[in-house]
mmCIF file of C-alpha atoms and ligand atoms in Angstrom:
data_model
loop_
_atom_site.group_PDB
_atom_site.id
_atom_site.type_symbol
_atom_site.label_atom_id
_atom_site.label_comp_id
_atom_site.label_asym_id
_atom_site.label_seq_id
_atom_site.Cartn_x
_atom_site.Cartn_y
_atom_site.Cartn_z
ATOM 1 C CA MET A 1457 1.728 22.355 -2.411
ATOM 2 C CA ASN A 1458 -1.020 21.579 -1.025
ATOM 3 C CA VAL A 1459 -2.039 17.662 -0.633
ATOM 4 C CA LEU A 1460 -4.822 16.251 0.792
ATOM 5 C CA ILE A 1461 -4.195 12.512 1.783
ATOM 6 C CA ILE A 1462 -7.056 10.368 2.428
ATOM 7 C CA GLY A 1463 -6.187 7.528 5.233
ATOM 8 C CA GLY A 1464 -2.766 9.483 5.955
ATOM 9 C CA ALA A 1465 -2.843 7.767 9.593
ATOM 10 C CA GLY A 1466 -2.580 4.351 7.920
ATOM 11 C CA TYR A 1467 0.904 2.221 6.914
ATOM 12 C CA ILE A 1468 0.972 3.602 3.826
ATOM 13 C CA GLY A 1469 -0.371 7.216 4.041
ATOM 14 C CA SER A 1470 1.623 7.692 7.340
ATOM 15 C CA HIS A 1471 5.176 7.341 5.389
ATOM 16 C CA MET A 1472 3.480 9.747 2.538
ATOM 17 C CA VAL A 1473 2.741 12.698 5.083
ATOM 18 C CA ALA A 1474 6.114 12.211 6.778
ATOM 19 C CA LEU A 1475 7.934 11.920 3.306
ATOM 20 C CA LEU A 1476 5.875 14.905 1.286
ATOM 21 C CA ALA A 1477 6.292 17.536 4.687
ATOM 22 C CA GLU A 1478 10.316 16.736 4.223
ATOM 23 C CA HIS A 1479 10.020 17.902 1.066
ATOM 24 C CA GLY A 1480 7.819 21.185 1.754
ATOM 25 C CA ALA A 1481 4.342 20.436 1.011
ATOM 26 C CA ASP A 1482 1.502 21.743 3.076
ATOM 27 C CA VAL A 1483 0.181 18.023 4.059
ATOM 28 C CA THR A 1484 -3.886 17.697 5.264
ATOM 29 C CA THR A 1485 -4.751 13.998 6.406
ATOM 30 C CA PHE A 1486 -8.088 13.131 7.020
ATOM 31 C CA ASP A 1487 -8.827 9.751 8.415
ATOM 32 C CA ASN A 1488 -11.507 7.887 10.454
ATOM 33 C CA LEU A 1489 -8.870 6.364 12.530
ATOM 34 C CA SER A 1490 -10.891 3.211 11.712
ATOM 35 C CA SER A 1491 -7.708 1.149 11.236
ATOM 36 C CA GLY A 1492 -5.163 4.092 11.408
ATOM 37 C CA TYR A 1493 -3.581 5.858 14.460
ATOM 38 C CA ARG A 1494 -3.363 9.729 15.191
ATOM 39 C CA ASP A 1495 0.130 9.679 16.527
ATOM 40 C CA SER A 1496 1.287 8.122 13.205
ATOM 41 C CA VAL A 1497 0.170 11.792 11.469
ATOM 42 C CA ILE A 1498 3.739 13.374 12.535
ATOM 43 C CA ALA A 1499 3.367 15.905 10.332
ATOM 44 C CA GLY A 1500 0.735 18.681 9.400
ATOM 45 C CA GLU A 1501 -2.865 19.059 9.771
ATOM 46 C CA PHE A 1502 -5.396 15.791 11.084
ATOM 47 C CA VAL A 1503 -8.915 15.911 10.312
ATOM 48 C CA HIS A 1504 -11.134 13.557 11.279
ATOM 49 C CA GLY A 1505 -13.859 12.039 9.156
ATOM 50 C CA ASP A 1506 -15.284 9.357 7.087
ATOM 51 C CA LEU A 1507 -14.770 8.676 3.775
ATOM 52 C CA ALA A 1508 -18.403 6.891 3.884
ATOM 53 C CA ASP A 1509 -19.706 10.673 4.516
ATOM 54 C CA PRO A 1510 -20.291 12.963 1.431
ATOM 55 C CA TYR A 1511 -20.765 15.962 3.705
ATOM 56 C CA ALA A 1512 -17.169 15.225 5.406
ATOM 57 C CA ILE A 1513 -15.372 15.048 1.931
ATOM 58 C CA ASP A 1514 -17.113 17.895 0.609
ATOM 59 C CA ALA A 1515 -16.283 20.121 3.630
ATOM 60 C CA VAL A 1516 -12.225 19.153 3.813
ATOM 61 C CA LEU A 1517 -12.186 19.558 -0.045
ATOM 62 C CA ALA A 1518 -13.651 23.162 0.566
ATOM 63 C CA ARG A 1519 -11.077 23.850 3.284
ATOM 64 C CA LYS A 1520 -7.834 24.642 0.731
ATOM 65 C CA ARG A 1521 -7.598 24.667 -2.761
ATOM 66 C CA PHE A 1522 -5.548 21.487 -2.743
ATOM 67 C CA ASP A 1523 -2.805 20.625 -5.983
ATOM 68 C CA ALA A 1524 -3.939 17.240 -5.524
ATOM 69 C CA VAL A 1525 -5.590 14.403 -3.511
ATOM 70 C CA MET A 1526 -3.847 10.743 -2.707
ATOM 71 C CA HIS A 1527 -6.484 8.051 -1.355
ATOM 72 C CA PHE A 1528 -4.947 5.317 0.838
ATOM 73 C CA ALA A 1529 -7.973 4.711 2.452
ATOM 74 C CA SER A 1530 -9.082 1.200 1.517
ATOM 75 C CA TYR A 1531 -9.726 -2.521 2.317
ATOM 76 C CA ILE A 1532 -6.795 -4.301 1.601
ATOM 77 C CA GLN A 1533 -7.186 -8.084 2.482
ATOM 78 C CA VAL A 1534 -7.013 -10.726 -0.065
ATOM 79 C CA GLY A 1535 -8.834 -13.299 1.697
ATOM 80 C CA GLU A 1536 -11.658 -11.153 3.746
ATOM 81 C CA SER A 1537 -12.521 -9.737 0.575
ATOM 82 C CA VAL A 1538 -13.413 -13.113 -1.040
ATOM 83 C CA ARG A 1539 -15.543 -13.661 2.401
ATOM 84 C CA ASN A 1540 -16.894 -10.271 2.386
ATOM 85 C CA PRO A 1541 -16.947 -8.872 -1.010
ATOM 86 C CA ALA A 1542 -19.879 -6.193 -0.452
ATOM 87 C CA ILE A 1543 -17.320 -4.105 2.052
ATOM 88 C CA TYR A 1544 -15.208 -3.743 -0.657
ATOM 89 C CA TYR A 1545 -17.040 -3.103 -2.774
ATOM 90 C CA ARG A 1546 -18.554 -0.730 -0.814
ATOM 91 C CA ASN A 1547 -15.442 0.971 0.755
ATOM 92 C CA ASN A 1548 -12.766 0.948 -2.328
ATOM 93 C CA VAL A 1549 -15.583 1.597 -5.227
ATOM 94 C CA ALA A 1550 -18.621 3.209 -4.312
ATOM 95 C CA ASN A 1551 -16.626 5.390 -1.330
ATOM 96 C CA THR A 1552 -14.239 6.571 -4.554
ATOM 97 C CA LEU A 1553 -16.522 7.355 -6.566
ATOM 98 C CA ASN A 1554 -17.987 9.835 -4.075
ATOM 99 C CA LEU A 1555 -14.853 11.698 -3.355
ATOM 100 C CA LEU A 1556 -14.048 11.803 -7.167
ATOM 101 C CA GLN A 1557 -17.089 13.757 -7.641
ATOM 102 C CA SER A 1558 -16.240 15.966 -4.734
ATOM 103 C CA MET A 1559 -12.865 16.693 -6.533
ATOM 104 C CA VAL A 1560 -14.942 17.409 -10.046
ATOM 105 C CA ALA A 1561 -17.101 19.564 -8.005
ATOM 106 C CA HIS A 1562 -13.768 21.370 -6.515
ATOM 107 C CA ASP A 1563 -11.782 20.997 -9.212
ATOM 108 C CA VAL A 1564 -9.409 19.681 -7.754
ATOM 109 C CA LYS A 1565 -7.756 18.049 -11.145
ATOM 110 C CA ARG A 1566 -5.050 15.583 -9.612
ATOM 111 C CA PHE A 1567 -5.496 12.553 -8.259
ATOM 112 C CA ILE A 1568 -2.669 10.114 -7.341
ATOM 113 C CA PHE A 1569 -4.695 6.313 -6.245
ATOM 114 C CA SER A 1570 -3.069 3.445 -4.659
ATOM 115 C CA SER A 1571 -3.938 0.256 -6.984
ATOM 116 C CA THR A 1572 -2.511 -2.976 -6.496
ATOM 117 C CA ALA A 1573 -0.598 -5.886 -8.100
ATOM 118 C CA ALA A 1574 -4.053 -8.067 -7.529
ATOM 119 C CA VAL A 1575 -5.646 -6.093 -10.487
ATOM 120 C CA PHE A 1576 -3.484 -8.797 -12.513
ATOM 121 C CA GLY A 1577 -4.983 -12.330 -11.404
ATOM 122 C CA VAL A 1578 -2.802 -14.826 -12.449
ATOM 123 C CA PRO A 1579 0.699 -13.911 -13.738
ATOM 124 C CA GLN A 1580 0.760 -15.171 -17.486
ATOM 125 C CA THR A 1581 4.682 -13.272 -17.492
ATOM 126 C CA ASP A 1582 7.375 -13.711 -15.282
ATOM 127 C CA LEU A 1583 7.982 -9.929 -14.130
ATOM 128 C CA ILE A 1584 4.480 -7.899 -14.607
ATOM 129 C CA ASP A 1585 4.531 -5.205 -16.494
ATOM 130 C CA GLU A 1586 1.758 -2.467 -16.808
ATOM 131 C CA GLU A 1587 0.761 -3.950 -20.564
ATOM 132 C CA HIS A 1588 -0.138 -7.474 -18.794
ATOM 133 C CA VAL A 1589 -4.511 -8.814 -18.893
ATOM 134 C CA LYS A 1590 -6.169 -7.493 -15.856
ATOM 135 C CA ALA A 1591 -7.933 -10.658 -14.903
ATOM 136 C CA PRO A 1592 -8.342 -10.412 -10.938
ATOM 137 C CA ILE A 1593 -8.990 -13.414 -9.255
ATOM 138 C CA ASN A 1594 -10.515 -11.717 -5.907
ATOM 139 C CA PRO A 1595 -12.749 -8.787 -4.879
ATOM 140 C CA TYR A 1596 -9.943 -6.677 -3.681
ATOM 141 C CA GLY A 1597 -8.350 -6.623 -6.738
ATOM 142 C CA ALA A 1598 -11.794 -6.889 -8.895
ATOM 143 C CA SER A 1599 -12.421 -3.066 -6.506
ATOM 144 C CA LYS A 1600 -9.576 -1.312 -7.412
ATOM 145 C CA LEU A 1601 -9.217 -2.318 -11.422
ATOM 146 C CA MET A 1602 -12.959 -0.256 -11.319
ATOM 147 C CA VAL A 1603 -11.471 2.585 -9.858
ATOM 148 C CA GLU A 1604 -8.690 2.173 -12.538
ATOM 149 C CA ARG A 1605 -11.241 2.049 -15.040
ATOM 150 C CA MET A 1606 -13.447 4.874 -13.340
ATOM 151 C CA LEU A 1607 -10.333 7.202 -13.615
ATOM 152 C CA ALA A 1608 -10.005 6.756 -16.755
ATOM 153 C CA ASP A 1609 -13.379 8.039 -18.019
ATOM 154 C CA PHE A 1610 -13.237 10.819 -15.462
ATOM 155 C CA ASP A 1611 -10.252 11.939 -17.263
ATOM 156 C CA VAL A 1612 -12.239 12.097 -20.327
ATOM 157 C CA ALA A 1613 -15.068 13.608 -19.095
ATOM 158 C CA TYR A 1614 -13.890 16.225 -16.724
ATOM 159 C CA GLY A 1615 -9.800 16.136 -17.474
ATOM 160 C CA LEU A 1616 -9.220 14.852 -14.218
ATOM 161 C CA LYS A 1617 -5.368 13.830 -14.684
ATOM 162 C CA SER A 1618 -4.476 10.477 -12.371
ATOM 163 C CA VAL A 1619 -1.720 8.218 -11.612
ATOM 164 C CA ALA A 1620 -2.704 5.012 -10.562
ATOM 165 C CA LEU A 1621 -0.062 3.535 -8.530
ATOM 166 C CA ARG A 1622 -0.363 -0.835 -8.355
ATOM 167 C CA TYR A 1623 1.955 -1.858 -5.090
ATOM 168 C CA PHE A 1624 3.389 -5.485 -4.726
ATOM 169 C CA ASN A 1625 4.148 -6.259 -1.480
ATOM 170 C CA ALA A 1626 4.798 -2.826 1.094
ATOM 171 C CA ALA A 1627 6.622 -3.781 3.696
ATOM 172 C CA GLY A 1628 9.424 -2.087 5.990
ATOM 173 C CA ALA A 1629 9.528 1.046 8.035
ATOM 174 C CA ASP A 1630 10.319 4.669 8.650
ATOM 175 C CA PRO A 1631 14.161 3.879 8.790
ATOM 176 C CA GLN A 1632 14.294 5.803 12.091
ATOM 177 C CA ALA A 1633 11.550 3.730 13.471
ATOM 178 C CA ARG A 1634 9.287 6.889 13.808
ATOM 179 C CA ILE A 1635 6.487 4.664 12.206
ATOM 180 C CA GLY A 1636 5.804 1.480 10.715
ATOM 181 C CA GLU A 1637 3.219 -1.043 9.859
ATOM 182 C CA ARG A 1638 0.752 -0.832 12.625
ATOM 183 C CA HIS A 1639 -2.083 -3.051 11.291
ATOM 184 C CA GLU A 1640 -4.514 -4.768 14.269
ATOM 185 C CA PRO A 1641 -5.125 -7.770 13.197
ATOM 186 C CA GLU A 1642 -1.611 -7.898 11.369
ATOM 187 C CA THR A 1643 -2.115 -10.049 8.641
ATOM 188 C CA HIS A 1644 0.991 -9.832 6.497
ATOM 189 C CA LEU A 1645 3.746 -11.598 6.353
ATOM 190 C CA ILE A 1646 6.642 -9.764 7.116
ATOM 191 C CA PRO A 1647 5.362 -8.337 10.485
ATOM 192 C CA LEU A 1648 4.042 -11.539 11.289
ATOM 193 C CA VAL A 1649 7.469 -12.957 11.070
ATOM 194 C CA LEU A 1650 8.477 -10.508 13.176
ATOM 195 C CA GLN A 1651 6.311 -10.636 15.885
ATOM 196 C CA ALA A 1652 7.295 -14.121 16.142
ATOM 197 C CA ALA A 1653 10.668 -13.394 16.388
ATOM 198 C CA SER A 1654 10.282 -11.473 19.046
ATOM 199 C CA GLY A 1655 8.055 -13.597 20.950
ATOM 200 C CA TYR A 1656 5.013 -11.882 20.507
ATOM 201 C CA ARG A 1657 3.530 -14.726 18.568
ATOM 202 C CA PRO A 1658 4.356 -18.102 19.361
ATOM 203 C CA ASN A 1659 5.366 -19.012 15.618
ATOM 204 C CA ILE A 1660 4.520 -17.687 11.547
ATOM 205 C CA SER A 1661 1.979 -19.770 9.672
ATOM 206 C CA VAL A 1662 2.884 -20.693 6.269
ATOM 207 C CA PHE A 1663 0.373 -20.479 4.261
ATOM 208 C CA GLY A 1664 0.637 -23.659 1.453
ATOM 209 C CA ARG A 1665 3.865 -25.401 0.441
ATOM 210 C CA ASP A 1666 2.203 -26.860 -2.593
ATOM 211 C CA TYR A 1667 2.517 -23.860 -5.007
ATOM 212 C CA GLN A 1668 4.379 -24.490 -8.450
ATOM 213 C CA THR A 1669 7.123 -22.311 -6.738
ATOM 214 C CA ALA A 1670 11.284 -23.427 -5.998
ATOM 215 C CA ASP A 1671 10.112 -24.203 -2.879
ATOM 216 C CA GLY A 1672 6.581 -24.639 -2.935
ATOM 217 C CA THR A 1673 5.978 -21.436 -0.964
ATOM 218 C CA CYS A 1674 4.172 -18.136 -2.773
ATOM 219 C CA ILE A 1675 6.694 -16.062 -4.173
ATOM 220 C CA ARG A 1676 6.338 -11.653 -3.737
ATOM 221 C CA ASP A 1677 8.447 -8.630 -4.548
ATOM 222 C CA TYR A 1678 8.457 -6.924 -1.377
ATOM 223 C CA ILE A 1679 9.443 -3.023 -1.197
ATOM 224 C CA HIS A 1680 10.323 -0.148 1.135
ATOM 225 C CA VAL A 1681 7.319 1.842 2.276
ATOM 226 C CA ARG A 1682 9.631 4.429 2.112
ATOM 227 C CA ASP A 1683 10.362 3.733 -1.575
ATOM 228 C CA LEU A 1684 6.778 3.917 -2.308
ATOM 229 C CA ALA A 1685 5.910 7.138 -0.329
ATOM 230 C CA ASP A 1686 8.868 8.492 -2.808
ATOM 231 C CA ALA A 1687 7.001 7.432 -6.250
ATOM 232 C CA HIS A 1688 3.945 8.926 -5.213
ATOM 233 C CA ARG A 1689 5.749 12.544 -4.530
ATOM 234 C CA LEU A 1690 7.180 11.600 -7.808
ATOM 235 C CA ALA A 1691 3.849 11.200 -9.453
ATOM 236 C CA ILE A 1692 2.457 14.640 -8.591
ATOM 237 C CA GLU A 1693 5.443 15.639 -9.981
ATOM 238 C CA HIS A 1694 4.576 14.175 -12.999
ATOM 239 C CA LEU A 1695 1.089 15.596 -12.968
ATOM 240 C CA LEU A 1696 2.129 18.682 -12.080
ATOM 241 C CA HIS A 1697 4.407 19.353 -15.109
ATOM 242 C CA THR A 1698 3.168 16.699 -17.885
ATOM 243 C CA GLY A 1699 -0.137 15.976 -16.861
ATOM 244 C CA SER A 1700 -0.763 12.982 -18.561
ATOM 245 C CA SER A 1701 -2.644 10.542 -16.688
ATOM 246 C CA GLU A 1702 -0.503 6.990 -16.321
ATOM 247 C CA GLN A 1703 -0.932 3.667 -13.809
ATOM 248 C CA PHE A 1704 2.959 2.504 -13.325
ATOM 249 C CA ASN A 1705 3.702 -1.386 -11.090
ATOM 250 C CA LEU A 1706 5.613 -0.359 -8.514
ATOM 251 C CA GLY A 1707 8.134 -2.895 -7.059
ATOM 252 C CA ASN A 1708 11.756 -4.382 -7.089
ATOM 253 C CA GLY A 1709 11.307 -6.821 -9.636
ATOM 254 C CA ASN A 1710 13.077 -9.735 -6.823
ATOM 255 C CA GLY A 1711 10.544 -12.093 -6.040
ATOM 256 C CA TYR A 1712 10.917 -13.828 -2.749
ATOM 257 C CA SER A 1713 9.244 -16.825 -1.450
ATOM 258 C CA VAL A 1714 7.655 -16.713 2.125
ATOM 259 C CA ALA A 1715 10.449 -19.732 3.342
ATOM 260 C CA GLU A 1716 12.869 -17.067 1.967
ATOM 261 C CA VAL A 1717 11.624 -13.932 3.854
ATOM 262 C CA ILE A 1718 11.331 -16.339 7.200
ATOM 263 C CA GLU A 1719 15.540 -16.713 6.748
ATOM 264 C CA VAL A 1720 16.292 -13.094 5.756
ATOM 265 C CA ALA A 1721 14.037 -12.726 9.315
ATOM 266 C CA ARG A 1722 16.246 -15.281 10.876
ATOM 267 C CA ARG A 1723 19.145 -14.010 9.807
ATOM 268 C CA VAL A 1724 18.486 -9.958 10.605
ATOM 269 C CA THR A 1725 17.083 -10.828 14.318
ATOM 270 C CA GLY A 1726 19.591 -13.388 15.270
ATOM 271 C CA ARG A 1727 16.235 -15.047 16.873
ATOM 272 C CA THR A 1728 14.622 -18.547 16.080
ATOM 273 C CA ILE A 1729 11.830 -18.300 14.324
ATOM 274 C CA GLU A 1730 8.908 -21.252 14.961
ATOM 275 C CA VAL A 1731 7.380 -22.254 11.585
ATOM 276 C CA VAL A 1732 3.683 -23.854 11.383
ATOM 277 C CA ASP A 1733 2.036 -25.171 7.896
ATOM 278 C CA GLY A 1734 -0.953 -24.020 6.992
ATOM 279 C CA PRO A 1735 -3.086 -24.618 4.459
ATOM 280 C CA ARG A 1736 -3.319 -22.260 1.212
ATOM 281 C CA ARG A 1737 -4.860 -18.977 1.538
ATOM 282 C CA GLU A 1738 -7.957 -18.129 -0.664
ATOM 283 C CA GLY A 1739 -7.413 -15.888 -3.468
ATOM 284 C CA ASP A 1740 -3.264 -16.160 -3.770
ATOM 285 C CA PRO A 1741 -1.575 -16.307 -7.028
ATOM 286 C CA ALA A 1742 1.943 -18.592 -6.626
ATOM 287 C CA LYS A 1743 4.511 -15.462 -8.053
ATOM 288 C CA LEU A 1744 3.498 -11.990 -8.359
ATOM 289 C CA VAL A 1745 7.007 -9.765 -9.451
ATOM 290 C CA ALA A 1746 6.874 -6.269 -11.032
ATOM 291 C CA ASN A 1747 8.449 -5.117 -13.763
ATOM 292 C CA SER A 1748 9.273 -1.182 -12.507
ATOM 293 C CA THR A 1749 10.953 -0.140 -15.455
ATOM 294 C CA LYS A 1750 8.177 2.658 -16.853
ATOM 295 C CA ALA A 1751 8.064 3.681 -13.340
ATOM 296 C CA LYS A 1752 11.988 4.287 -13.288
ATOM 297 C CA ALA A 1753 11.683 5.754 -16.590
ATOM 298 C CA VAL A 1754 8.992 7.869 -17.072
ATOM 299 C CA LEU A 1755 9.014 9.072 -13.133
ATOM 300 C CA GLY A 1756 13.105 8.749 -12.572
ATOM 301 C CA TRP A 1757 12.146 6.704 -9.459
ATOM 302 C CA ASN A 1758 15.052 4.995 -7.916
ATOM 303 C CA PRO A 1759 14.230 2.830 -5.360
ATOM 304 C CA GLN A 1760 16.847 3.151 -2.002
ATOM 305 C CA PHE A 1761 16.200 0.236 -0.046
ATOM 306 C CA ALA A 1762 15.248 -2.124 -2.771
ATOM 307 C CA ASP A 1763 17.152 -5.260 -0.276
ATOM 308 C CA LEU A 1764 14.958 -7.274 1.568
ATOM 309 C CA GLU A 1765 17.377 -7.369 4.238
ATOM 310 C CA THR A 1766 17.059 -3.474 4.590
ATOM 311 C CA ILE A 1767 13.461 -3.729 4.398
ATOM 312 C CA VAL A 1768 13.329 -6.322 7.270
ATOM 313 C CA LYS A 1769 15.752 -4.525 9.191
ATOM 314 C CA HIS A 1770 14.013 -1.093 9.148
ATOM 315 C CA ALA A 1771 10.496 -3.110 10.170
ATOM 316 C CA TRP A 1772 12.538 -4.925 12.899
ATOM 317 C CA ALA A 1773 13.661 -1.798 14.939
ATOM 318 C CA TRP A 1774 10.121 -0.892 14.054
ATOM 319 C CA GLU A 1775 8.348 -4.305 16.059
ATOM 320 C CA GLN A 1776 11.150 -3.700 18.425
ATOM 321 C CA ARG A 1777 9.668 -0.262 19.676
ATOM 322 C CA GLN A 1778 6.282 -1.389 18.895
ATOM 323 C CA LEU A 1779 7.197 -4.334 21.458
ATOM 324 C CA GLU A 1780 8.025 -1.842 24.175
ATOM 325 C CA ALA A 1781 4.972 0.350 23.678
ATOM 326 C CA ARG A 1782 2.980 -2.938 23.966
ATOM 327 C CA LYS A 1783 4.486 -3.283 27.431
ATOM 328 C CA GLY A 1784 4.712 0.434 28.415
HETATM 329 N N1 UDP B 3036 1.604 -15.650 4.371
HETATM 330 C C1 UDP B 3036 2.028 -16.513 4.930
HETATM 331 N N2 UDP B 3036 1.476 -16.810 6.381
HETATM 332 C C2 UDP B 3036 1.190 -15.285 6.779
HETATM 333 C C3 UDP B 3036 0.944 -14.070 6.471
HETATM 334 C C4 UDP B 3036 1.095 -14.007 4.619
HETATM 335 O O1 UDP B 3036 2.643 -17.243 4.756
HETATM 336 O O2 UDP B 3036 0.856 -15.416 8.002
HETATM 337 C C5 UDP B 3036 1.691 -15.688 3.009
HETATM 338 C C6 UDP B 3036 0.454 -15.119 1.895
HETATM 339 O O3 UDP B 3036 -0.143 -16.077 1.426
HETATM 340 C C7 UDP B 3036 1.916 -14.175 0.634
HETATM 341 C C8 UDP B 3036 2.535 -13.962 1.025
HETATM 342 O O4 UDP B 3036 2.739 -14.708 2.293
HETATM 343 O O5 UDP B 3036 2.125 -15.336 -0.380
HETATM 344 C C9 UDP B 3036 2.342 -12.238 1.348
HETATM 345 O O6 UDP B 3036 1.316 -11.808 2.037
HETATM 346 P P1 UDP B 3036 0.929 -10.450 2.790
HETATM 347 O O7 UDP B 3036 -0.699 -10.730 3.316
HETATM 348 O O8 UDP B 3036 1.630 -9.972 3.362
HETATM 349 O O9 UDP B 3036 0.580 -9.608 1.348
HETATM 350 P P2 UDP B 3036 -0.621 -9.807 0.056
HETATM 351 O O10 UDP B 3036 0.448 -10.766 -1.186
HETATM 352 O O11 UDP B 3036 -1.563 -10.535 -0.013
HETATM 353 O O12 UDP B 3036 -0.537 -8.623 -0.599
#
């Protein structure tokens, strides 16, 4: 099976490359290395190119007959999207449209799309399933929902089949610590907490303690990056065998508050972690927790690293490797 992975040098994309290669797929990564790293791509072929360049996309699609395309190359910061929506609509929507048009031109019929829990906006229910109303409260979520809409239209018009996977909070690292989260600057909670534990940062800022939650801090559903990658692999299988376009919410169904994440990190690392209280971050709903029953039933998805301790343990092993690398 030939799979093209746009954004395969990034955090989730690089785990995808590794996992698919382990399952015997022939993987091609296409990445502009704007936020990814060449040495995070630990298998397959690497093509340096930019999703904003339709000629480069066309050239990579002409290289071989791809059975599926996966798309991880998007901007992902909620707060930044509120301040600078233009780059979110340009990169996440316009560039994805170019990619889809090019796929149609090359007769590539299967697409796995990285969507997000942010398409739902403020949750109306305790656990969020696929049918939940979609009312994004930030440009990031809006940009992903626009692509979901395009995918529905491309299916009807061109027979392009797709699976949109709505990630809750991707976290953790490769269980062998070969690859992990490496954003620059880092904005995500777990790596920041662990950098505070390792001494790389002086402290961790808690963004708001006045939410309507038990301890006042935001609740999120953290899902291991390896389990996320496995859902993508199963999504390709689904498109190969069944063929219907679908959307799935991917999380563990367990919510942890920011304060609880810090507590787990203290336990796992055995270090002191200094906490500073900060203001709320723009665009953050109080609680986002998935109902992933559909992914389990339809894809046969079965997360292997569902507990937060394991997620933090793997992220901690990776953070310690990074600390060594930064010194060296
Ligand atoms: N958060 C925080 N301090 C930080 C970074 C994040 O309190 O330095 C909070 C953030 O407000 C959210 C949760 O941690 O409630 C997860 O944020 P992250 O950026 O990791 O993921 P997101 O939910 O934006 O996808």
